[in-house]
Tab-separated table of C-alpha atoms and ligand atoms in Angstrom:
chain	number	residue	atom	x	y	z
A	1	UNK	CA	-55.128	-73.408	-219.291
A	2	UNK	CA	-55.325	-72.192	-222.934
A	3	UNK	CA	-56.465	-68.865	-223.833
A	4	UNK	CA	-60.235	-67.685	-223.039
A	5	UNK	CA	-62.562	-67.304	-226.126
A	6	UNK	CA	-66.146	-65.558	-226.491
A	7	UNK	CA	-68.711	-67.450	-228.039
A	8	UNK	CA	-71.944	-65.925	-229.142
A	9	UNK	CA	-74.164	-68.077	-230.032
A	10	UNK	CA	-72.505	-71.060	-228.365
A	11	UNK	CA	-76.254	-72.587	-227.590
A	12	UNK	CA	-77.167	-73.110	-231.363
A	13	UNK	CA	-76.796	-75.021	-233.924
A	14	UNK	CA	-73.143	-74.362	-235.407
A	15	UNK	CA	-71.837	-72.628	-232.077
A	16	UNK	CA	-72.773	-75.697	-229.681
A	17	UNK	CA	-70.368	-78.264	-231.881
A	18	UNK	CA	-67.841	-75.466	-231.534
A	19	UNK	CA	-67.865	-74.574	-228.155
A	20	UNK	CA	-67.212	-78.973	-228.138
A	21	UNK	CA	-64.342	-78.478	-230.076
A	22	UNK	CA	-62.812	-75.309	-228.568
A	23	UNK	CA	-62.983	-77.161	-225.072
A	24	UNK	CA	-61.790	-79.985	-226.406
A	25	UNK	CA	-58.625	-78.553	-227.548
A	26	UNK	CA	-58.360	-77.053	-224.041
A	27	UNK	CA	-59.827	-73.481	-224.614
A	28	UNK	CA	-61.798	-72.106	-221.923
A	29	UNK	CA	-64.942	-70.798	-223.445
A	30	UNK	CA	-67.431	-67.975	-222.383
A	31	UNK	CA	-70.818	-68.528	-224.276
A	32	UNK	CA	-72.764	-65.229	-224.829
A	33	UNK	CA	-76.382	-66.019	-225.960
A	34	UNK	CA	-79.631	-64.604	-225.490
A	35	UNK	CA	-81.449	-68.103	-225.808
A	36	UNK	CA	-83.630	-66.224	-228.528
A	37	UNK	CA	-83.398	-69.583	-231.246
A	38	UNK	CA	-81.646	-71.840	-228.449
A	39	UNK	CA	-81.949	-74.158	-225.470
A	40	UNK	CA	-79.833	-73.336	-222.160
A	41	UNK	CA	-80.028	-76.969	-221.829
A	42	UNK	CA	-77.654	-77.562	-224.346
A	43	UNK	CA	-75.291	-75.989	-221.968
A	44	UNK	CA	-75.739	-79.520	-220.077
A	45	UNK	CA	-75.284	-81.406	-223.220
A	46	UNK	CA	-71.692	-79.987	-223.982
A	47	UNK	CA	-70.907	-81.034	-220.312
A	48	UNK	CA	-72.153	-84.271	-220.805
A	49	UNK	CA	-70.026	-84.470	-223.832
A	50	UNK	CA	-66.721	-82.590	-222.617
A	51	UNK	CA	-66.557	-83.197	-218.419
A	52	UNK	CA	-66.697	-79.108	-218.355
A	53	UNK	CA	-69.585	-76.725	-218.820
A	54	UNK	CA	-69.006	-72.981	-220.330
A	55	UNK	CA	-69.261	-70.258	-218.466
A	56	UNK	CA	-72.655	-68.530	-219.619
A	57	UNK	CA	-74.170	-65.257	-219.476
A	58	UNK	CA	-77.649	-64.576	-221.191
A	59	UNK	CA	-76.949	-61.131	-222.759
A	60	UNK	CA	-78.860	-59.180	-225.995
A	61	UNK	CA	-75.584	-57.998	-227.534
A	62	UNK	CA	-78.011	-55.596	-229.850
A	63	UNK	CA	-78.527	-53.938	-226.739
A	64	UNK	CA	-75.269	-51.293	-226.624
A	65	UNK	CA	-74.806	-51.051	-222.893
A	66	UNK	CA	-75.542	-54.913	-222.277
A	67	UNK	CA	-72.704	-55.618	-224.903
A	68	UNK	CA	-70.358	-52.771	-223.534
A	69	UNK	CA	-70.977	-54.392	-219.572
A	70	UNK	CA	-70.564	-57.963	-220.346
A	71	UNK	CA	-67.650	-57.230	-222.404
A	72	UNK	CA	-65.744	-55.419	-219.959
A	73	UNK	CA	-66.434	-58.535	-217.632
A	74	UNK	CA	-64.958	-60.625	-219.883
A	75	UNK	CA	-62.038	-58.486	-221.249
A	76	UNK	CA	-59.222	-60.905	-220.587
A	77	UNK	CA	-60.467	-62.782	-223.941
A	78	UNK	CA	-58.449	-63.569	-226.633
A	79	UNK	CA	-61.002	-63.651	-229.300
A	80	UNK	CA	-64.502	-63.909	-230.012
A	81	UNK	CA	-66.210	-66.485	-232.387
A	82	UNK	CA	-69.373	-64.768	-233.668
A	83	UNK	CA	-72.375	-67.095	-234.262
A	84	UNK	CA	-74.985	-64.993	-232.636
A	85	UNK	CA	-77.500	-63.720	-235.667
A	86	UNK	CA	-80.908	-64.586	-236.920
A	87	UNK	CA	-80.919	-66.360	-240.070
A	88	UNK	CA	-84.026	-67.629	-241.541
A	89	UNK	CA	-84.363	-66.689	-245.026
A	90	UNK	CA	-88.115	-66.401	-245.496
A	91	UNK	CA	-88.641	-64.289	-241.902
A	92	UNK	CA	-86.179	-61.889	-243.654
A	93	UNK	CA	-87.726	-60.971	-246.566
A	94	UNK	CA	-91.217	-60.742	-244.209
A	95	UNK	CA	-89.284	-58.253	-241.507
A	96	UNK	CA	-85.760	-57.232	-243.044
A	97	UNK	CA	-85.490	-54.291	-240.147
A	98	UNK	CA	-85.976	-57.209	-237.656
A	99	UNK	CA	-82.491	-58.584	-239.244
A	100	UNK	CA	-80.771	-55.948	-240.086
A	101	UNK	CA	-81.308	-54.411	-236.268
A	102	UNK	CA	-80.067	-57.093	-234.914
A	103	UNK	CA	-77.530	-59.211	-237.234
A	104	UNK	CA	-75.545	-55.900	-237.596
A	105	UNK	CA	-76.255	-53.449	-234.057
A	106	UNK	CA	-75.138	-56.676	-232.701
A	107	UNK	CA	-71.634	-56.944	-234.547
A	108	UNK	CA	-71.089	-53.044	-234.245
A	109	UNK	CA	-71.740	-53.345	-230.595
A	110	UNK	CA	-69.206	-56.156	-230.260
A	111	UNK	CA	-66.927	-54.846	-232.573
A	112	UNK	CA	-66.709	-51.815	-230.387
A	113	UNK	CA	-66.438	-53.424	-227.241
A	114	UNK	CA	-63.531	-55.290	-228.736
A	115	UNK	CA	-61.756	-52.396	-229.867
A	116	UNK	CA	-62.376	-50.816	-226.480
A	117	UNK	CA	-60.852	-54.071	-224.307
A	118	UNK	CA	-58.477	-54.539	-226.730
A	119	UNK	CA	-59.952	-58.015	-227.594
A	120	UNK	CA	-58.420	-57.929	-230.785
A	121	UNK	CA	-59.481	-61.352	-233.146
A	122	UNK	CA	-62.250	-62.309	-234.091
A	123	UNK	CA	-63.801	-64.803	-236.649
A	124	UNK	CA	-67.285	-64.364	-238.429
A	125	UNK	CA	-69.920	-66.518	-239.384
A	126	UNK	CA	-70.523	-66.007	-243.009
A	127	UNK	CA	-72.808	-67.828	-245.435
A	128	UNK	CA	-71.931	-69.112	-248.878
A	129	UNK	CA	-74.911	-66.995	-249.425
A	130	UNK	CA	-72.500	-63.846	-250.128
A	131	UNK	CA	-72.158	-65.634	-253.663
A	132	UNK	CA	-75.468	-65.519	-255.095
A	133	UNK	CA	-75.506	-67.373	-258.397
A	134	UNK	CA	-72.242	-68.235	-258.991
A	135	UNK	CA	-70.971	-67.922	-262.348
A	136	UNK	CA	-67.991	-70.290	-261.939
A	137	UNK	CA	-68.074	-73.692	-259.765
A	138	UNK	CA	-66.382	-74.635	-257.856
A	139	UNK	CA	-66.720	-71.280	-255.784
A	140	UNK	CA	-63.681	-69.977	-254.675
A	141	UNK	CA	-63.278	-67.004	-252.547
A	142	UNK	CA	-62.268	-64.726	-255.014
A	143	UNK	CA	-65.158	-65.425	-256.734
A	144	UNK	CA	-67.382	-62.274	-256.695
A	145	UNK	CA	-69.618	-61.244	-253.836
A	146	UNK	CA	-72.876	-60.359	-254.952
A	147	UNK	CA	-76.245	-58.954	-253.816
A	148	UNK	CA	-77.814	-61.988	-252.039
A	149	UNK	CA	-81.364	-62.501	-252.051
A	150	UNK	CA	-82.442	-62.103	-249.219
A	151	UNK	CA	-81.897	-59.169	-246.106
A	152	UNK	CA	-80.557	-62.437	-244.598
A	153	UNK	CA	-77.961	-62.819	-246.692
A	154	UNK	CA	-77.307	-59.138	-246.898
A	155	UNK	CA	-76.738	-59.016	-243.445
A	156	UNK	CA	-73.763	-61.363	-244.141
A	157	UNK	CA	-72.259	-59.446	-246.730
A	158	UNK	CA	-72.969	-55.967	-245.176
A	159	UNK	CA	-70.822	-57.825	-242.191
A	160	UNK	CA	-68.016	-59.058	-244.036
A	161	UNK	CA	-67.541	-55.196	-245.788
A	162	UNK	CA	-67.816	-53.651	-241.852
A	163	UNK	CA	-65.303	-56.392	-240.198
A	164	UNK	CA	-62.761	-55.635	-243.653
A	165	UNK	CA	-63.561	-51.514	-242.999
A	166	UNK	CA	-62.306	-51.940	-239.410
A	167	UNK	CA	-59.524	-53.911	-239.889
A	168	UNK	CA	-57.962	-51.695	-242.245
A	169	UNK	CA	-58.698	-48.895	-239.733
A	170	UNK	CA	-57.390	-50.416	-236.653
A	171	UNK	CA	-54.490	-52.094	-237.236
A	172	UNK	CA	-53.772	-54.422	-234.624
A	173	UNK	CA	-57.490	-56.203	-235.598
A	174	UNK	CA	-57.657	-59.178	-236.904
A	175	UNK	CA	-60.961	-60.681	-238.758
A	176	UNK	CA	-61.356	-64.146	-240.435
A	177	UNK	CA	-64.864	-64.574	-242.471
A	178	UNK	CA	-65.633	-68.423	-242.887
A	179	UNK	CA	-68.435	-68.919	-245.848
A	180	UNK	CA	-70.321	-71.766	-244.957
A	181	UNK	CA	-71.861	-74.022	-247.616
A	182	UNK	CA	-74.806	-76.431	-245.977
A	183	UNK	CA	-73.795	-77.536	-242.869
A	184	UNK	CA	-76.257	-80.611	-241.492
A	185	UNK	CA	-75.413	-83.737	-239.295
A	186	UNK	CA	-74.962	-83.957	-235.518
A	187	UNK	CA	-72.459	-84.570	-232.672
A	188	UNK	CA	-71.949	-88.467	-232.471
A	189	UNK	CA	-72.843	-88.339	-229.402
A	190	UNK	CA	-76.173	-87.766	-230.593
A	191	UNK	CA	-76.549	-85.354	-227.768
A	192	UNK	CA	-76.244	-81.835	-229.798
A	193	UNK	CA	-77.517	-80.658	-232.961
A	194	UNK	CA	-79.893	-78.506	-234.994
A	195	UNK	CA	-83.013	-77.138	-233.144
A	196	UNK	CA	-85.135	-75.673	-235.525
A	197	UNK	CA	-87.818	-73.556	-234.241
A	198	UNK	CA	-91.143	-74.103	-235.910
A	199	UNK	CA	-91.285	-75.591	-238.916
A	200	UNK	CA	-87.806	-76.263	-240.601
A	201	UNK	CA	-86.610	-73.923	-243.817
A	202	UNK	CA	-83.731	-75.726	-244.399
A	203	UNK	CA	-83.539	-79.774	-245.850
A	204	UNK	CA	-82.641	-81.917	-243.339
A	205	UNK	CA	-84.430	-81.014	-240.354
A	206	UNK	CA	-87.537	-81.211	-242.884
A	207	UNK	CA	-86.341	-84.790	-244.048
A	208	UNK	CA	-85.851	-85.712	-240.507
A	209	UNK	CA	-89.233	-84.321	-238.926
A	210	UNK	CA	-91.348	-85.899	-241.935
A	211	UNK	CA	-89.549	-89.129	-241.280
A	212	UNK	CA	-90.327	-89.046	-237.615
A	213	UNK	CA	-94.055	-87.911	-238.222
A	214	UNK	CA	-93.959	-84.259	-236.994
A	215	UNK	CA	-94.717	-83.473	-240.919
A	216	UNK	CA	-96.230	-85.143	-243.321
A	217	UNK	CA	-94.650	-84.691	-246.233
A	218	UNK	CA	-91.288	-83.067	-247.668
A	219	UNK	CA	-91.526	-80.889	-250.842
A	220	UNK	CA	-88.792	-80.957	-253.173
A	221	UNK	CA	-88.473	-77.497	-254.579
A	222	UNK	CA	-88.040	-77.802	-258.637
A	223	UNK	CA	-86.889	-81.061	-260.743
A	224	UNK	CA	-86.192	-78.579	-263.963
A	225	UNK	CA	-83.332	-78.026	-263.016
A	226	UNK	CA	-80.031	-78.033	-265.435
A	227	UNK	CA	-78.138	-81.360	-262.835
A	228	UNK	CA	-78.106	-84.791	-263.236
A	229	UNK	CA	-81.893	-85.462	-262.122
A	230	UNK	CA	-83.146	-81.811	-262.447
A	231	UNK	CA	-82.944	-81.315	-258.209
A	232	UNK	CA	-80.424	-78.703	-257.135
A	233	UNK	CA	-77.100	-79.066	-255.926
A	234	UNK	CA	-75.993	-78.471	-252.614
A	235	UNK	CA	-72.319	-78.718	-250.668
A	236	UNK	CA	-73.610	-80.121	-247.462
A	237	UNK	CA	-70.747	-80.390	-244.188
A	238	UNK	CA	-70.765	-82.077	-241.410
A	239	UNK	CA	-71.228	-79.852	-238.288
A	240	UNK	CA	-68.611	-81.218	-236.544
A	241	UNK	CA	-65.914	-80.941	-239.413
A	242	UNK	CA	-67.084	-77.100	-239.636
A	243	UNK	CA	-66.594	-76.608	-235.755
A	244	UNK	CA	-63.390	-78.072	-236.028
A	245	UNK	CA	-62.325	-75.732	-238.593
A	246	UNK	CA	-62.978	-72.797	-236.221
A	247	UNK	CA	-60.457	-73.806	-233.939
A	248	UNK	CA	-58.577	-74.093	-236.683
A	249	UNK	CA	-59.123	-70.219	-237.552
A	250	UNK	CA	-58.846	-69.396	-234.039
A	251	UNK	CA	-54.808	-70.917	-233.948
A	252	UNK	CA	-54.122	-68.813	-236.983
A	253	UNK	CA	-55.611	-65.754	-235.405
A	254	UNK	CA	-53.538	-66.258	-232.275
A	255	UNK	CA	-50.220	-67.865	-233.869
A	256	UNK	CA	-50.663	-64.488	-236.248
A	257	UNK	CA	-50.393	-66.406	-239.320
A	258	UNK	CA	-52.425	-64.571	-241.147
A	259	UNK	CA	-51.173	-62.912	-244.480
A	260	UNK	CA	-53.528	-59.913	-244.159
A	261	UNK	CA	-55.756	-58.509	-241.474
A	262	UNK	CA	-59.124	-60.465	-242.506
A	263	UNK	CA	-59.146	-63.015	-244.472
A	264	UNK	CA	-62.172	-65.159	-246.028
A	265	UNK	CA	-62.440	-68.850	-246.415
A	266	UNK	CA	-64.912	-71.188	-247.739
A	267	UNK	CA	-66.085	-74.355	-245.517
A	268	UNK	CA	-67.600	-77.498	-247.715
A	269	UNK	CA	-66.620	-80.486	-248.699
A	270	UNK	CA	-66.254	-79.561	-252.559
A	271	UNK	CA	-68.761	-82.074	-253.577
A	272	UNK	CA	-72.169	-81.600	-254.338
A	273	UNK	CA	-75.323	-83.621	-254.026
A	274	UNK	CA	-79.009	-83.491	-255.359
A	275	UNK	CA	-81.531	-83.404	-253.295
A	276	UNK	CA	-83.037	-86.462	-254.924
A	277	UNK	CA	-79.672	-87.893	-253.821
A	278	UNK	CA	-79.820	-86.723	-250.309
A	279	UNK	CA	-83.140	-88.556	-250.193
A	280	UNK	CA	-81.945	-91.584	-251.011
A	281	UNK	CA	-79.519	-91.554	-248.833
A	282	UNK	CA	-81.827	-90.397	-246.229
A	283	UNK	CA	-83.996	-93.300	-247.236
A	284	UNK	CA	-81.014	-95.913	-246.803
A	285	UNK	CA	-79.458	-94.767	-243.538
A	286	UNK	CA	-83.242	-95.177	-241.726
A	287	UNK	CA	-84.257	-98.038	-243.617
A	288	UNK	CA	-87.883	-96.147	-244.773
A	289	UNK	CA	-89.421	-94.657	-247.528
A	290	UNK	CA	-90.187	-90.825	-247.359
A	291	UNK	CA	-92.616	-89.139	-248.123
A	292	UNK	CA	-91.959	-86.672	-250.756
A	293	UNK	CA	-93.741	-84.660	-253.655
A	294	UNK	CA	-92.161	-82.155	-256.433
A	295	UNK	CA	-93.094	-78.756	-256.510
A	296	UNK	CA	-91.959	-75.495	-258.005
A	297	UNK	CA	-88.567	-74.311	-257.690
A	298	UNK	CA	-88.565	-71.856	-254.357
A	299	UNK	CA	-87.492	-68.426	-255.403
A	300	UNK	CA	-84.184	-67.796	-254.739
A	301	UNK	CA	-82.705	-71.294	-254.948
A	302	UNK	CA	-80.186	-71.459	-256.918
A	303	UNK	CA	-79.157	-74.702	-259.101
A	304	UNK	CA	-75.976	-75.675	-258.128
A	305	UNK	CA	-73.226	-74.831	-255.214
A	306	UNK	CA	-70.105	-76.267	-254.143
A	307	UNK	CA	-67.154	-75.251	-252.846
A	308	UNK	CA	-63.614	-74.891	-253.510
A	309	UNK	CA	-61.821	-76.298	-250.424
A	310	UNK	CA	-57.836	-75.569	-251.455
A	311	UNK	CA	-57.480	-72.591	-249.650
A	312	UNK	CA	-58.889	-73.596	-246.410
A	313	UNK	CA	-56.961	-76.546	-246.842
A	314	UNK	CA	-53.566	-74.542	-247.662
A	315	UNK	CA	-53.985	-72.059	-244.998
A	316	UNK	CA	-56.042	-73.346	-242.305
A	317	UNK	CA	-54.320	-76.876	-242.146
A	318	UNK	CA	-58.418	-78.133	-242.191
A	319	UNK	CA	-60.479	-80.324	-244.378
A	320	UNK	CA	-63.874	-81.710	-244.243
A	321	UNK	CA	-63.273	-85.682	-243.052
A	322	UNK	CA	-66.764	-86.820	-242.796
A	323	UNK	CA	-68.964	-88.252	-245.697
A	324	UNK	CA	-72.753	-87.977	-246.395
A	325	UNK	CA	-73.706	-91.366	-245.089
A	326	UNK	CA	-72.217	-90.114	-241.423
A	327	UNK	CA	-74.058	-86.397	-242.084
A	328	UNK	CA	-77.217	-88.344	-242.866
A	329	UNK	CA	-76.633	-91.117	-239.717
A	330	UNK	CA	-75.929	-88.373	-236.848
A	331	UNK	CA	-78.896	-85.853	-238.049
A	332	UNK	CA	-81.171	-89.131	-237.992
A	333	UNK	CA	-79.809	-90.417	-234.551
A	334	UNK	CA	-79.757	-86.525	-233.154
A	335	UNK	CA	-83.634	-86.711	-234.169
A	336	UNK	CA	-85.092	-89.506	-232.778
A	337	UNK	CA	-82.882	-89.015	-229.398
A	338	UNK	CA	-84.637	-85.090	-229.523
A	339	UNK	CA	-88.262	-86.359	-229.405
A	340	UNK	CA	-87.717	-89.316	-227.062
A	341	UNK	CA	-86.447	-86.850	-224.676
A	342	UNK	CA	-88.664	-83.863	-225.707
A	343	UNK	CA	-91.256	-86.799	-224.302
A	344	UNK	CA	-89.130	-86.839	-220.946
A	345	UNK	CA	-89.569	-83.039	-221.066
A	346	UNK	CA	-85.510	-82.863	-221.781
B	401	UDP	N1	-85.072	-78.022	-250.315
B	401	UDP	C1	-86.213	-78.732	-250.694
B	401	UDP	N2	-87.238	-78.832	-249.801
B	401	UDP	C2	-87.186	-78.273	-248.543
B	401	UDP	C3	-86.018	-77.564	-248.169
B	401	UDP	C4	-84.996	-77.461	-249.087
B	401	UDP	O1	-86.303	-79.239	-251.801
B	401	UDP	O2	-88.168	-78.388	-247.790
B	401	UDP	C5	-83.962	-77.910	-251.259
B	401	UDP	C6	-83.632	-76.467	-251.637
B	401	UDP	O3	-84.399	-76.074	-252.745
B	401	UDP	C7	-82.135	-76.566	-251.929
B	401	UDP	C8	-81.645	-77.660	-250.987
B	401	UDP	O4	-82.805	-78.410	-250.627
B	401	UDP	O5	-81.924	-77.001	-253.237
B	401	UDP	C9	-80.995	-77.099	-249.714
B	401	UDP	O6	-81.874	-76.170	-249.144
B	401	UDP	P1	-81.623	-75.530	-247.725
B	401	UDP	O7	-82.781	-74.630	-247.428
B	401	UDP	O8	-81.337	-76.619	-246.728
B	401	UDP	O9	-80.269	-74.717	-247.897
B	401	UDP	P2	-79.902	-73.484	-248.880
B	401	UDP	O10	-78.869	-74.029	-249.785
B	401	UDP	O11	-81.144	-73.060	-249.578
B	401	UDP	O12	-79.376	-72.465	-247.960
């Protein structure tokens, strides 16, 4: 048996298609979520998919002495992969308190029940959100961090500036920050993927509800933009590829191959696409047409964002293997195998 690894957030979106890939590649995993934005069913799902279930305990780690107790349980960890955080942009701005209490109590709490148990690794869930608008593509990471736009995003960078604080302090801690671009697609399996609750903020859950007639019809947000057909440009990953390269961070934590304490590192696929152009491949993969209108620009947006994958590629030993059309195909099968068993009651 490998070593054991804490998981918050192992019932959503990005931590489900880790936890996968962590048991895959023979980690035991503990999943710490509070179900708050998830589905303990999906606990079934990675079973179904990987022969063995997680261990899981339903904790609040905002709460200090729930974090401290489960911690203590669980102190024979090697590392923790933190997913656990709210993250929808819009709710933010509405109730930044809401995500500042509990994006960053949570991390101190866990931070300090690391330090405590001597749990002494950990990687962070970071948003290529830290960038704002970027004055040089592609982004690399020393491109400058700047005041996001949203508390959502400030959450992220206030994060990344606590986990570098603390590993300068205690010097046995080790911290890896991975920037995501636009992760979308689903386990080919077609068993896990994105549950968004309500009604979707981000693109492809939209595209894939208005396809299956939950909504009506998708908005594109601005066509004045300065790209190729005036729709902005996004670096969207495949979920799996980005779970993969946490296990990938996770071996360089433990083999210590890091070249300082915390280190950042940007996951895309360094190519960008419209959104026109995500439509139309939308529109090819499920044979239909989709309903869409333009609309203003949302505020915020900004027009173009890809990454620069060299580092990550240098000093994780990862890349980003799967294409659009496969992104597109596994959000679209991970959809209509939802509803049909939302109608079985899961
Ligand atoms: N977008 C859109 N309509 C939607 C949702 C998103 O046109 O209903 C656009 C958005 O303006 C951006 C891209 O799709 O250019 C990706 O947006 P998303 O919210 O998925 O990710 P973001 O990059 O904003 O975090």
């Amino acid at each position: 048996m490998k070593n054991k690894v804490i998981v918050t957030g192992g019932c959503g979106y990005i931590g489900s298609h880790t936890v996968v890939s962590l048991i895959e590649e023979g980690y035991e995993v503990v999943v710490f979520d509070d179900l708050s934005n998830s589905k303990e069913f999906i606990l079934n799902k990675i079973e179904e998919i990987t022969g063995k279930a997680p261990v899981f305990e339903k904790v609040n780690l905002a709460k200090e002495s729930v974090c401290k107790e489960i911690f203590q349980k669980h102190n024979d960890a090697k590392a923790v992969i933190h997913f656990a955080a709210y993250k929808a942009v819009g709710e933010s701005v509405q109730k930044p308190l809401m995500y500042y209490k509990n994006n960053l109590f949570s991390l101190i709490n866990i931070l300090n029940a690391q330090v405590e148990n001597k749990i002494e690794n950990i990687i962070f869930s970071s948003s290529a959100t830290v960038y704002g608008e970027p004055d040089l593509l592609p982004i690399t990471e020393s491109n400058e961090v700047k005041q996001p736009f949203s508390p959502y995003g400030n959450t992220k960078k206030v994060a990344e500036e606590i986990l570098l604080d603390l590993t300068k302090s205690e010097h046995n801690f080790s911290a890896i920050s991975l920037r995501y671009f636009n992760p979308i697609g689903a386990h080919s399996s077609g068993l896990i993927g994105e549950l968004p609750s309500g009604i979707p903020n981000n693109l492809l859950p939209y595209i894939t509800q208005c396809a299956i007639g939950i909504l009506e019809q998708l908005k594109v947000f601005g066509d004045d933009y300065d790209t190729k057909d005036g729709t902005a440009i996004r670096d969207y990953i495949h979920v799996v590829d980005l779970a993969k390269a946490h296990v990938a961070a996770l071996n360089r934590l433990l083999k210590k191959e890091q070249e300082t304490s915390y280190e950042v590192f940007n996951l895309g696929t360094g190519k960008g696409y419209t959104v026109l152009e995500i439509i139309r491949e939308f529109e090819k993969v499920a044979n239909m047409k989709l309903n869409y209108k333009i609309v203003e620009r949302r505020e915020g947006d900004v027009p173009e964002l890809y990454a620069a994958t060299k580092l990550a590629e240098e000093k994780l030993g990862w890349k980003a293997l799967l294409g659009l059309n496969e992104m597109i195909r596994s959000s679209w099968q991970w959809e209509q195998q939802l509803r049909a068993s939302v109608k079985e009651g899961y």
